[in-house]
Amino acid sequence: MKTNLQFARATAKAETIDPERAWKQLLARDPEAEFFYAVATTGVFCRPNCKSRQPRRENVWFFASLQAAQAAGFRACMRCKPCAPRSNPLDKVRGYLEKNLDRPVPLAELGRVAGLSPFTVQRLFKKGLGVSPLQYQRALRAGRLRNKLKDGGSVTDAIYEAGFGSSSRAYEGSALGMTPARFAQGGKGEKIGWCASSTPFGWMVVGATERGLCWLALGGTATEAEASLRAEFPLATLRRDPSLAHLVSAALAGVRDGSDLFAGRDHAEALDLRGTVFQLRVWQALRAIPRGETRTYSQLAREMGQPNATRAVARACALNRVAVVVPCHRVIGASGSLTGYRWGVERKRQMLEAERA
Ligand SMILES: [Zn+2]
């Protein structure tokens, strides 16, 4: 054993594990810690989240890989089975929630299921799925998610697509009388003023509620542009309002020189974006792309900290209701191709050219 331990010391050093940090992770039984530890007195090695008795610091060896631990002569622990593929606590929690759809499952219970603290469950969940366990349950109960999962889609896509009913959260405390869902369902009860103007990129029609710009479409003719507004909000009361032409100018300023007149309360114009929390985040990320630059969908997903959500990001871009101001035209294909554009690829090309100038 002695020579093995000497070897172990050399190996652990070679693989540059920070022993201070590793020891802290071991004490915390951190489920995300990537290393292995062995206990000299028992000859056994474990994953850091093993439930076995806490070893004494001076008997512990750290290894970056299980091969290294084995090579040093340690046996795999029977309890945490470090040689088995690592089970993801998130999968366990998710499976449990999906089996208990009929009732709200408290965080403490999820903690017991995963063998983690409720706080850790919450954090892992948000990190892995972008939402809290509570939001996930709400979406599950809403049924939409269940159907999506049944269709065989990926979980990540399904939860984003399910919309999380939690868009309400984005509007809590606001004076808004209508939920984003109703707004999306044709704008029932909403009053929308609109105005169409000819621009270098075709006819532009803007629609605005009393809260701000809610629609911007491009079309080949004024009629076509107006029709897109009616199609999007068939149940809203639409009223032509030439005084809204300033919104067209403000939108064009973004393409011309990158100025953002819709950037917030202190600015000239207001935006009335409504969507799920996820959609709003995507649209926000789009607005952060500077004039003259482009991103791919996967870059955007990474910038949002959700690298697995590329497809959901693409869909949120496609559902953008406020072209130009929420510059979905600045997103292109991974190969550099322009891919699609709701308002015509040729217009996208023209706008990108104008922005590069
Ligand atoms: Zn163990």
JSON list of N, CA and C in Angstrom, two decimals, residues 64-118:
[
{"chain": "A", "resi": 64, "resn": "ALA", "atom": "N", "xyz": [-8.17, 12.90, -9.98]},
{"chain": "A", "resi": 64, "resn": "ALA", "atom": "CA", "xyz": [-8.98, 13.54, -11.02]},
{"chain": "A", "resi": 64, "resn": "ALA", "atom": "C", "xyz": [-9.81, 12.52, -11.78]},
{"chain": "A", "resi": 65, "resn": "SER", "atom": "N", "xyz": [-9.37, 11.26, -11.78]},
{"chain": "A", "resi": 65, "resn": "SER", "atom": "CA", "xyz": [-10.11, 10.25, -12.54]},
{"chain": "A", "resi": 65, "resn": "SER", "atom": "C", "xyz": [-10.19, 8.98, -11.72]},
{"chain": "A", "resi": 66, "resn": "LEU", "atom": "N", "xyz": [-11.17, 8.15, -12.03]},
{"chain": "A", "resi": 66, "resn": "LEU", "atom": "CA", "xyz": [-11.28, 6.90, -11.29]},
{"chain": "A", "resi": 66, "resn": "LEU", "atom": "C", "xyz": [-10.15, 5.95, -11.67]},
{"chain": "A", "resi": 67, "resn": "GLN", "atom": "N", "xyz": [-9.65, 6.07, -12.91]},
{"chain": "A", "resi": 67, "resn": "GLN", "atom": "CA", "xyz": [-8.51, 5.24, -13.32]},
{"chain": "A", "resi": 67, "resn": "GLN", "atom": "C", "xyz": [-7.31, 5.53, -12.42]},
{"chain": "A", "resi": 68, "resn": "ALA", "atom": "N", "xyz": [-7.12, 6.81, -12.12]},
{"chain": "A", "resi": 68, "resn": "ALA", "atom": "CA", "xyz": [-5.98, 7.17, -11.28]},
{"chain": "A", "resi": 68, "resn": "ALA", "atom": "C", "xyz": [-6.13, 6.57, -9.88]},
{"chain": "A", "resi": 69, "resn": "ALA", "atom": "N", "xyz": [-7.36, 6.61, -9.36]},
{"chain": "A", "resi": 69, "resn": "ALA", "atom": "CA", "xyz": [-7.61, 6.05, -8.03]},
{"chain": "A", "resi": 69, "resn": "ALA", "atom": "C", "xyz": [-7.36, 4.54, -8.03]},
{"chain": "A", "resi": 70, "resn": "GLN", "atom": "N", "xyz": [-7.82, 3.88, -9.09]},
{"chain": "A", "resi": 70, "resn": "GLN", "atom": "CA", "xyz": [-7.63, 2.43, -9.20]},
{"chain": "A", "resi": 70, "resn": "GLN", "atom": "C", "xyz": [-6.15, 2.10, -9.35]},
{"chain": "A", "resi": 71, "resn": "ALA", "atom": "N", "xyz": [-5.48, 2.89, -10.18]},
{"chain": "A", "resi": 71, "resn": "ALA", "atom": "CA", "xyz": [-4.05, 2.65, -10.42]},
{"chain": "A", "resi": 71, "resn": "ALA", "atom": "C", "xyz": [-3.26, 2.78, -9.13]},
{"chain": "A", "resi": 72, "resn": "ALA", "atom": "N", "xyz": [-3.76, 3.59, -8.21]},
{"chain": "A", "resi": 72, "resn": "ALA", "atom": "CA", "xyz": [-3.07, 3.78, -6.94]},
{"chain": "A", "resi": 72, "resn": "ALA", "atom": "C", "xyz": [-3.43, 2.67, -5.95]},
{"chain": "A", "resi": 73, "resn": "GLY", "atom": "N", "xyz": [-4.25, 1.70, -6.39]},
{"chain": "A", "resi": 73, "resn": "GLY", "atom": "CA", "xyz": [-4.55, 0.54, -5.57]},
{"chain": "A", "resi": 73, "resn": "GLY", "atom": "C", "xyz": [-5.80, 0.66, -4.72]},
{"chain": "A", "resi": 74, "resn": "PHE", "atom": "N", "xyz": [-6.62, 1.67, -4.94]},
{"chain": "A", "resi": 74, "resn": "PHE", "atom": "CA", "xyz": [-7.86, 1.80, -4.16]},
{"chain": "A", "resi": 74, "resn": "PHE", "atom": "C", "xyz": [-9.01, 1.04, -4.80]},
{"chain": "A", "resi": 75, "resn": "ARG", "atom": "N", "xyz": [-9.92, 0.55, -3.94]},
{"chain": "A", "resi": 75, "resn": "ARG", "atom": "CA", "xyz": [-11.11, -0.16, -4.40]},
{"chain": "A", "resi": 75, "resn": "ARG", "atom": "C", "xyz": [-12.29, 0.82, -4.46]},
{"chain": "A", "resi": 76, "resn": "ALA", "atom": "N", "xyz": [-13.20, 0.52, -5.39]},
{"chain": "A", "resi": 76, "resn": "ALA", "atom": "CA", "xyz": [-14.39, 1.37, -5.48]},
{"chain": "A", "resi": 76, "resn": "ALA", "atom": "C", "xyz": [-15.29, 1.13, -4.27]},
{"chain": "A", "resi": 77, "resn": "CYS", "atom": "N", "xyz": [-15.84, 2.21, -3.75]},
{"chain": "A", "resi": 77, "resn": "CYS", "atom": "CA", "xyz": [-16.76, 2.14, -2.61]},
{"chain": "A", "resi": 77, "resn": "CYS", "atom": "C", "xyz": [-18.05, 1.43, -3.03]},
{"chain": "A", "resi": 78, "resn": "MET", "atom": "N", "xyz": [-18.58, 0.58, -2.15]},
{"chain": "A", "resi": 78, "resn": "MET", "atom": "CA", "xyz": [-19.81, -0.15, -2.47]},
{"chain": "A", "resi": 78, "resn": "MET", "atom": "C", "xyz": [-21.02, 0.76, -2.35]},
{"chain": "A", "resi": 79, "resn": "ARG", "atom": "N", "xyz": [-20.83, 1.84, -1.64]},
{"chain": "A", "resi": 79, "resn": "ARG", "atom": "CA", "xyz": [-21.98, 2.68, -1.35]},
{"chain": "A", "resi": 79, "resn": "ARG", "atom": "C", "xyz": [-22.25, 3.69, -2.48]},
{"chain": "A", "resi": 80, "resn": "CYS", "atom": "N", "xyz": [-21.23, 4.42, -2.86]},
{"chain": "A", "resi": 80, "resn": "CYS", "atom": "CA", "xyz": [-21.47, 5.45, -3.88]},
{"chain": "A", "resi": 80, "resn": "CYS", "atom": "C", "xyz": [-21.12, 4.95, -5.28]},
{"chain": "A", "resi": 81, "resn": "LYS", "atom": "N", "xyz": [-20.57, 3.74, -5.37]},
{"chain": "A", "resi": 81, "resn": "LYS", "atom": "CA", "xyz": [-20.26, 3.11, -6.67]},
{"chain": "A", "resi": 81, "resn": "LYS", "atom": "C", "xyz": [-19.64, 4.10, -7.67]},
{"chain": "A", "resi": 82, "resn": "PRO", "atom": "N", "xyz": [-18.44, 4.55, -7.37]},
{"chain": "A", "resi": 82, "resn": "PRO", "atom": "CA", "xyz": [-17.84, 5.59, -8.22]},
{"chain": "A", "resi": 82, "resn": "PRO", "atom": "C", "xyz": [-17.54, 5.14, -9.65]},
{"chain": "A", "resi": 83, "resn": "CYS", "atom": "N", "xyz": [-17.54, 3.82, -9.88]},
{"chain": "A", "resi": 83, "resn": "CYS", "atom": "CA", "xyz": [-17.24, 3.37, -11.24]},
{"chain": "A", "resi": 83, "resn": "CYS", "atom": "C", "xyz": [-18.49, 3.37, -12.14]},
{"chain": "A", "resi": 84, "resn": "ALA", "atom": "N", "xyz": [-19.66, 3.41, -11.51]},
{"chain": "A", "resi": 84, "resn": "ALA", "atom": "CA", "xyz": [-20.89, 3.44, -12.30]},
{"chain": "A", "resi": 84, "resn": "ALA", "atom": "C", "xyz": [-21.03, 4.82, -12.93]},
{"chain": "A", "resi": 85, "resn": "PRO", "atom": "N", "xyz": [-21.68, 4.89, -14.10]},
{"chain": "A", "resi": 85, "resn": "PRO", "atom": "CA", "xyz": [-21.86, 6.22, -14.69]},
{"chain": "A", "resi": 85, "resn": "PRO", "atom": "C", "xyz": [-22.59, 7.09, -13.68]},
{"chain": "A", "resi": 86, "resn": "ARG", "atom": "N", "xyz": [-22.19, 8.32, -13.66]},
{"chain": "A", "resi": 86, "resn": "ARG", "atom": "CA", "xyz": [-22.68, 9.22, -12.64]},
{"chain": "A", "resi": 86, "resn": "ARG", "atom": "C", "xyz": [-24.16, 9.49, -12.86]},
{"chain": "A", "resi": 87, "resn": "SER", "atom": "N", "xyz": [-24.95, 9.28, -11.84]},
{"chain": "A", "resi": 87, "resn": "SER", "atom": "CA", "xyz": [-26.38, 9.59, -11.98]},
{"chain": "A", "resi": 87, "resn": "SER", "atom": "C", "xyz": [-26.57, 11.08, -11.75]},
{"chain": "A", "resi": 88, "resn": "ASN", "atom": "N", "xyz": [-27.38, 11.65, -12.55]},
{"chain": "A", "resi": 88, "resn": "ASN", "atom": "CA", "xyz": [-27.63, 13.07, -12.45]},
{"chain": "A", "resi": 88, "resn": "ASN", "atom": "C", "xyz": [-28.78, 13.31, -11.48]},
{"chain": "A", "resi": 89, "resn": "PRO", "atom": "N", "xyz": [-28.52, 13.99, -10.35]},
{"chain": "A", "resi": 89, "resn": "PRO", "atom": "CA", "xyz": [-29.60, 14.18, -9.37]},
{"chain": "A", "resi": 89, "resn": "PRO", "atom": "C", "xyz": [-30.80, 14.90, -9.98]},
{"chain": "A", "resi": 90, "resn": "LEU", "atom": "N", "xyz": [-30.51, 15.68, -11.01]},
{"chain": "A", "resi": 90, "resn": "LEU", "atom": "CA", "xyz": [-31.58, 16.41, -11.67]},
{"chain": "A", "resi": 90, "resn": "LEU", "atom": "C", "xyz": [-32.59, 15.46, -12.32]},
{"chain": "A", "resi": 91, "resn": "ASP", "atom": "N", "xyz": [-32.08, 14.38, -12.93]},
{"chain": "A", "resi": 91, "resn": "ASP", "atom": "CA", "xyz": [-32.96, 13.41, -13.56]},
{"chain": "A", "resi": 91, "resn": "ASP", "atom": "C", "xyz": [-33.88, 12.76, -12.53]},
{"chain": "A", "resi": 92, "resn": "LYS", "atom": "N", "xyz": [-33.31, 12.49, -11.38]},
{"chain": "A", "resi": 92, "resn": "LYS", "atom": "CA", "xyz": [-34.07, 11.87, -10.31]},
{"chain": "A", "resi": 92, "resn": "LYS", "atom": "C", "xyz": [-35.23, 12.78, -9.89]},
{"chain": "A", "resi": 93, "resn": "VAL", "atom": "N", "xyz": [-34.89, 14.04, -9.68]},
{"chain": "A", "resi": 93, "resn": "VAL", "atom": "CA", "xyz": [-35.88, 15.01, -9.23]},
{"chain": "A", "resi": 93, "resn": "VAL", "atom": "C", "xyz": [-36.96, 15.20, -10.29]},
{"chain": "A", "resi": 94, "resn": "ARG", "atom": "N", "xyz": [-36.52, 15.29, -11.52]},
{"chain": "A", "resi": 94, "resn": "ARG", "atom": "CA", "xyz": [-37.45, 15.50, -12.62]},
{"chain": "A", "resi": 94, "resn": "ARG", "atom": "C", "xyz": [-38.41, 14.32, -12.73]},
{"chain": "A", "resi": 95, "resn": "GLY", "atom": "N", "xyz": [-37.85, 13.12, -12.66]},
{"chain": "A", "resi": 95, "resn": "GLY", "atom": "CA", "xyz": [-38.68, 11.92, -12.73]},
{"chain": "A", "resi": 95, "resn": "GLY", "atom": "C", "xyz": [-39.70, 11.89, -11.61]},
{"chain": "A", "resi": 96, "resn": "TYR", "atom": "N", "xyz": [-39.27, 12.30, -10.43]},
{"chain": "A", "resi": 96, "resn": "TYR", "atom": "CA", "xyz": [-40.16, 12.29, -9.27]},
{"chain": "A", "resi": 96, "resn": "TYR", "atom": "C", "xyz": [-41.31, 13.29, -9.47]},
{"chain": "A", "resi": 97, "resn": "LEU", "atom": "N", "xyz": [-40.97, 14.46, -9.98]},
{"chain": "A", "resi": 97, "resn": "LEU", "atom": "CA", "xyz": [-42.01, 15.47, -10.23]},
{"chain": "A", "resi": 97, "resn": "LEU", "atom": "C", "xyz": [-43.01, 14.97, -11.27]},
{"chain": "A", "resi": 98, "resn": "GLU", "atom": "N", "xyz": [-42.47, 14.30, -12.28]},
{"chain": "A", "resi": 98, "resn": "GLU", "atom": "CA", "xyz": [-43.35, 13.85, -13.36]},
{"chain": "A", "resi": 98, "resn": "GLU", "atom": "C", "xyz": [-44.27, 12.73, -12.88]},
{"chain": "A", "resi": 99, "resn": "LYS", "atom": "N", "xyz": [-43.85, 12.01, -11.83]},
{"chain": "A", "resi": 99, "resn": "LYS", "atom": "CA", "xyz": [-44.70, 10.96, -11.27]},
{"chain": "A", "resi": 99, "resn": "LYS", "atom": "C", "xyz": [-45.71, 11.51, -10.28]},
{"chain": "A", "resi": 100, "resn": "ASN", "atom": "N", "xyz": [-45.49, 12.73, -9.83]},
{"chain": "A", "resi": 100, "resn": "ASN", "atom": "CA", "xyz": [-46.38, 13.31, -8.82]},
{"chain": "A", "resi": 100, "resn": "ASN", "atom": "C", "xyz": [-47.06, 14.57, -9.32]},
{"chain": "A", "resi": 101, "resn": "LEU", "atom": "N", "xyz": [-47.64, 14.44, -10.49]},
{"chain": "A", "resi": 101, "resn": "LEU", "atom": "CA", "xyz": [-48.25, 15.60, -11.13]},
{"chain": "A", "resi": 101, "resn": "LEU", "atom": "C", "xyz": [-49.47, 16.11, -10.40]},
{"chain": "A", "resi": 102, "resn": "ASP", "atom": "N", "xyz": [-50.11, 15.23, -9.64]},
{"chain": "A", "resi": 102, "resn": "ASP", "atom": "CA", "xyz": [-51.40, 15.55, -9.06]},
{"chain": "A", "resi": 102, "resn": "ASP", "atom": "C", "xyz": [-51.30, 16.50, -7.87]},
{"chain": "A", "resi": 103, "resn": "ARG", "atom": "N", "xyz": [-50.11, 16.78, -7.40]},
{"chain": "A", "resi": 103, "resn": "ARG", "atom": "CA", "xyz": [-50.00, 17.64, -6.21]},
{"chain": "A", "resi": 103, "resn": "ARG", "atom": "C", "xyz": [-48.72, 18.46, -6.29]},
{"chain": "A", "resi": 104, "resn": "PRO", "atom": "N", "xyz": [-48.72, 19.63, -5.65]},
{"chain": "A", "resi": 104, "resn": "PRO", "atom": "CA", "xyz": [-47.47, 20.39, -5.59]},
{"chain": "A", "resi": 104, "resn": "PRO", "atom": "C", "xyz": [-46.48, 19.68, -4.67]},
{"chain": "A", "resi": 105, "resn": "VAL", "atom": "N", "xyz": [-45.28, 19.46, -5.13]},
{"chain": "A", "resi": 105, "resn": "VAL", "atom": "CA", "xyz": [-44.27, 18.78, -4.31]},
{"chain": "A", "resi": 105, "resn": "VAL", "atom": "C", "xyz": [-43.34, 19.83, -3.71]},
{"chain": "A", "resi": 106, "resn": "PRO", "atom": "N", "xyz": [-43.30, 19.91, -2.39]},
{"chain": "A", "resi": 106, "resn": "PRO", "atom": "CA", "xyz": [-42.43, 20.94, -1.78]},
{"chain": "A", "resi": 106, "resn": "PRO", "atom": "C", "xyz": [-40.95, 20.65, -1.99]},
{"chain": "A", "resi": 107, "resn": "LEU", "atom": "N", "xyz": [-40.18, 21.72, -1.95]},
{"chain": "A", "resi": 107, "resn": "LEU", "atom": "CA", "xyz": [-38.74, 21.64, -2.18]},
{"chain": "A", "resi": 107, "resn": "LEU", "atom": "C", "xyz": [-38.07, 20.69, -1.18]},
{"chain": "A", "resi": 108, "resn": "ALA", "atom": "N", "xyz": [-38.53, 20.69, 0.06]},
{"chain": "A", "resi": 108, "resn": "ALA", "atom": "CA", "xyz": [-37.92, 19.84, 1.08]},
{"chain": "A", "resi": 108, "resn": "ALA", "atom": "C", "xyz": [-38.04, 18.37, 0.69]},
{"chain": "A", "resi": 109, "resn": "GLU", "atom": "N", "xyz": [-39.19, 18.03, 0.13]},
{"chain": "A", "resi": 109, "resn": "GLU", "atom": "CA", "xyz": [-39.41, 16.64, -0.29]},
{"chain": "A", "resi": 109, "resn": "GLU", "atom": "C", "xyz": [-38.47, 16.28, -1.44]},
{"chain": "A", "resi": 110, "resn": "LEU", "atom": "N", "xyz": [-38.31, 17.21, -2.38]},
{"chain": "A", "resi": 110, "resn": "LEU", "atom": "CA", "xyz": [-37.39, 16.98, -3.50]},
{"chain": "A", "resi": 110, "resn": "LEU", "atom": "C", "xyz": [-35.97, 16.80, -2.99]},
{"chain": "A", "resi": 111, "resn": "GLY", "atom": "N", "xyz": [-35.63, 17.56, -1.95]},
{"chain": "A", "resi": 111, "resn": "GLY", "atom": "CA", "xyz": [-34.31, 17.43, -1.35]},
{"chain": "A", "resi": 111, "resn": "GLY", "atom": "C", "xyz": [-34.10, 16.02, -0.82]},
{"chain": "A", "resi": 112, "resn": "ARG", "atom": "N", "xyz": [-35.12, 15.49, -0.14]},
{"chain": "A", "resi": 112, "resn": "ARG", "atom": "CA", "xyz": [-35.00, 14.13, 0.40]},
{"chain": "A", "resi": 112, "resn": "ARG", "atom": "C", "xyz": [-34.84, 13.11, -0.72]},
{"chain": "A", "resi": 113, "resn": "VAL", "atom": "N", "xyz": [-35.61, 13.29, -1.80]},
{"chain": "A", "resi": 113, "resn": "VAL", "atom": "CA", "xyz": [-35.54, 12.36, -2.93]},
{"chain": "A", "resi": 113, "resn": "VAL", "atom": "C", "xyz": [-34.13, 12.33, -3.53]},
{"chain": "A", "resi": 114, "resn": "ALA", "atom": "N", "xyz": [-33.54, 13.52, -3.68]},
{"chain": "A", "resi": 114, "resn": "ALA", "atom": "CA", "xyz": [-32.24, 13.61, -4.33]},
{"chain": "A", "resi": 114, "resn": "ALA", "atom": "C", "xyz": [-31.09, 13.42, -3.35]},
{"chain": "A", "resi": 115, "resn": "GLY", "atom": "N", "xyz": [-31.41, 13.42, -2.06]},
{"chain": "A", "resi": 115, "resn": "GLY", "atom": "CA", "xyz": [-30.35, 13.35, -1.06]},
{"chain": "A", "resi": 115, "resn": "GLY", "atom": "C", "xyz": [-29.52, 14.63, -1.02]},
{"chain": "A", "resi": 116, "resn": "LEU", "atom": "N", "xyz": [-30.18, 15.75, -1.32]},
{"chain": "A", "resi": 116, "resn": "LEU", "atom": "CA", "xyz": [-29.50, 17.03, -1.34]},
{"chain": "A", "resi": 116, "resn": "LEU", "atom": "C", "xyz": [-30.29, 18.02, -0.51]},
{"chain": "A", "resi": 117, "resn": "SER", "atom": "N", "xyz": [-29.69, 19.15, -0.22]},
{"chain": "A", "resi": 117, "resn": "SER", "atom": "CA", "xyz": [-30.44, 20.17, 0.49]},
{"chain": "A", "resi": 117, "resn": "SER", "atom": "C", "xyz": [-31.45, 20.80, -0.46]},
{"chain": "A", "resi": 118, "resn": "PRO", "atom": "N", "xyz": [-32.57, 21.28, 0.07]},
{"chain": "A", "resi": 118, "resn": "PRO", "atom": "CA", "xyz": [-33.56, 21.94, -0.81]},
{"chain": "A", "resi": 118, "resn": "PRO", "atom": "C", "xyz": [-32.94, 23.07, -1.61]}
]
